[in-house]
């Protein structure tokens, strides 16, 4: 572990790293007030956006470099480490000049290998901590690619931030968490700490506790939470910011899970349950294979009679029936729908095969 890496030390002790602060630095008084309020909480890193990537023009785009001395003051007065977003070479140069501790690459920048490379080139051989947010689109390779560009210029202190993925159809999330993607990331790069940003996933205050707990249940190493003393009056992302008091409450409610079972007895119990799961998984695969065999037979019949593979009415009936049955068995509608959609796709593939 690198020296001077307070944030990693924090995580190693089994406490999730807490990065908190406003979406945007607005005024010197605003950043100082929030930072002092956060000082009494578990927060160790103060975040603030200096340059804001806005989807449409005409909105507040950040105060720019005048905020950098304000953040230096935050660091001096509170001892919190400072994190800002960088999106181009010039941002990085200024962050280095003002001795910013942690730089994060935003979701709209991770999508662009040119921008990531330009950032990496300026960071080459520095000992900065760099956090890479997932790209706005659900593309694991793009996310990992950005990390690799930084590894290639010898950045050792790297982390990833999961902030959810943009979708055209609005759901209850501003950005869909698609948890499987950060899980796959962790499997591919187990040594890169993973931090969750529930604020940008939720887009509103309500779901933040729940998403934070899910992240900890999935062994995430930290949380990044947008925090403002007067969230409703924030100049950007007002709906999703929470007060430092609420942040403190949330941190106290959250349960940090142990990474493994302790004690011989609970290990044996776990082994027994895992064996049962293995047997059931085996059965599931056999049953699915049987289903596909029948689908194939139906496919041959359809071909003989020149009937289309997709029978929408029949399919809608299956889904309706299955959702109802699933509900009675304690399975969520969403799960049953997704599960059957996958099965259906596989059935169609089997029906289309020649023999
Ligand atoms: C932010 O953290 O304020 C931000 C702009 O986030 P993202 O890149 O995740 O949209
Ligand atoms: Mn924001």
mmCIF file of C-alpha atoms in Angstrom, residues 288 291-292 295 302 308-316 318-319 336-352:
data_model
loop_
_atom_site.group_PDB
_atom_site.id
_atom_site.type_symbol
_atom_site.label_atom_id
_atom_site.label_comp_id
_atom_site.label_asym_id
_atom_site.label_seq_id
_atom_site.Cartn_x
_atom_site.Cartn_y
_atom_site.Cartn_z
ATOM 1 C CA UNK A 288 -33.736 -25.288 -19.255
ATOM 2 C CA UNK A 291 -37.228 -26.684 -22.515
ATOM 3 C CA UNK A 292 -34.920 -25.760 -25.385
ATOM 4 C CA UNK A 295 -38.629 -25.351 -28.441
ATOM 5 C CA UNK A 302 -43.370 -24.041 -37.624
ATOM 6 C CA UNK A 308 -43.408 -17.273 -38.095
ATOM 7 C CA UNK A 309 -41.064 -18.114 -35.206
ATOM 8 C CA UNK A 310 -42.363 -15.294 -32.997
ATOM 9 C CA UNK A 311 -45.959 -15.828 -31.837
ATOM 10 C CA UNK A 312 -46.649 -12.634 -29.918
ATOM 11 C CA UNK A 313 -50.065 -13.616 -28.462
ATOM 12 C CA UNK A 314 -48.805 -16.955 -27.146
ATOM 13 C CA UNK A 315 -45.764 -15.212 -25.685
ATOM 14 C CA UNK A 316 -47.849 -12.543 -23.924
ATOM 15 C CA UNK A 318 -46.861 -17.121 -21.064
ATOM 16 C CA UNK A 319 -45.497 -13.913 -19.522
ATOM 17 C CA UNK A 336 -39.821 -12.913 -13.869
ATOM 18 C CA UNK A 337 -40.074 -10.573 -16.863
ATOM 19 C CA UNK A 338 -36.304 -10.366 -17.328
ATOM 20 C CA UNK A 339 -35.866 -14.096 -16.779
ATOM 21 C CA UNK A 340 -38.513 -15.026 -19.341
ATOM 22 C CA UNK A 341 -37.223 -12.503 -21.841
ATOM 23 C CA UNK A 342 -33.836 -14.215 -21.715
ATOM 24 C CA UNK A 343 -35.386 -17.680 -21.972
ATOM 25 C CA UNK A 344 -37.534 -16.537 -24.871
ATOM 26 C CA UNK A 345 -34.535 -15.162 -26.755
ATOM 27 C CA UNK A 346 -32.682 -18.446 -26.273
ATOM 28 C CA UNK A 347 -35.770 -20.412 -27.409
ATOM 29 C CA UNK A 348 -35.989 -18.330 -30.580
ATOM 30 C CA UNK A 349 -32.302 -18.985 -31.249
ATOM 31 C CA UNK A 350 -32.891 -22.715 -30.846
ATOM 32 C CA UNK A 351 -35.952 -22.594 -33.117
ATOM 33 C CA UNK A 352 -33.913 -20.867 -35.786
#
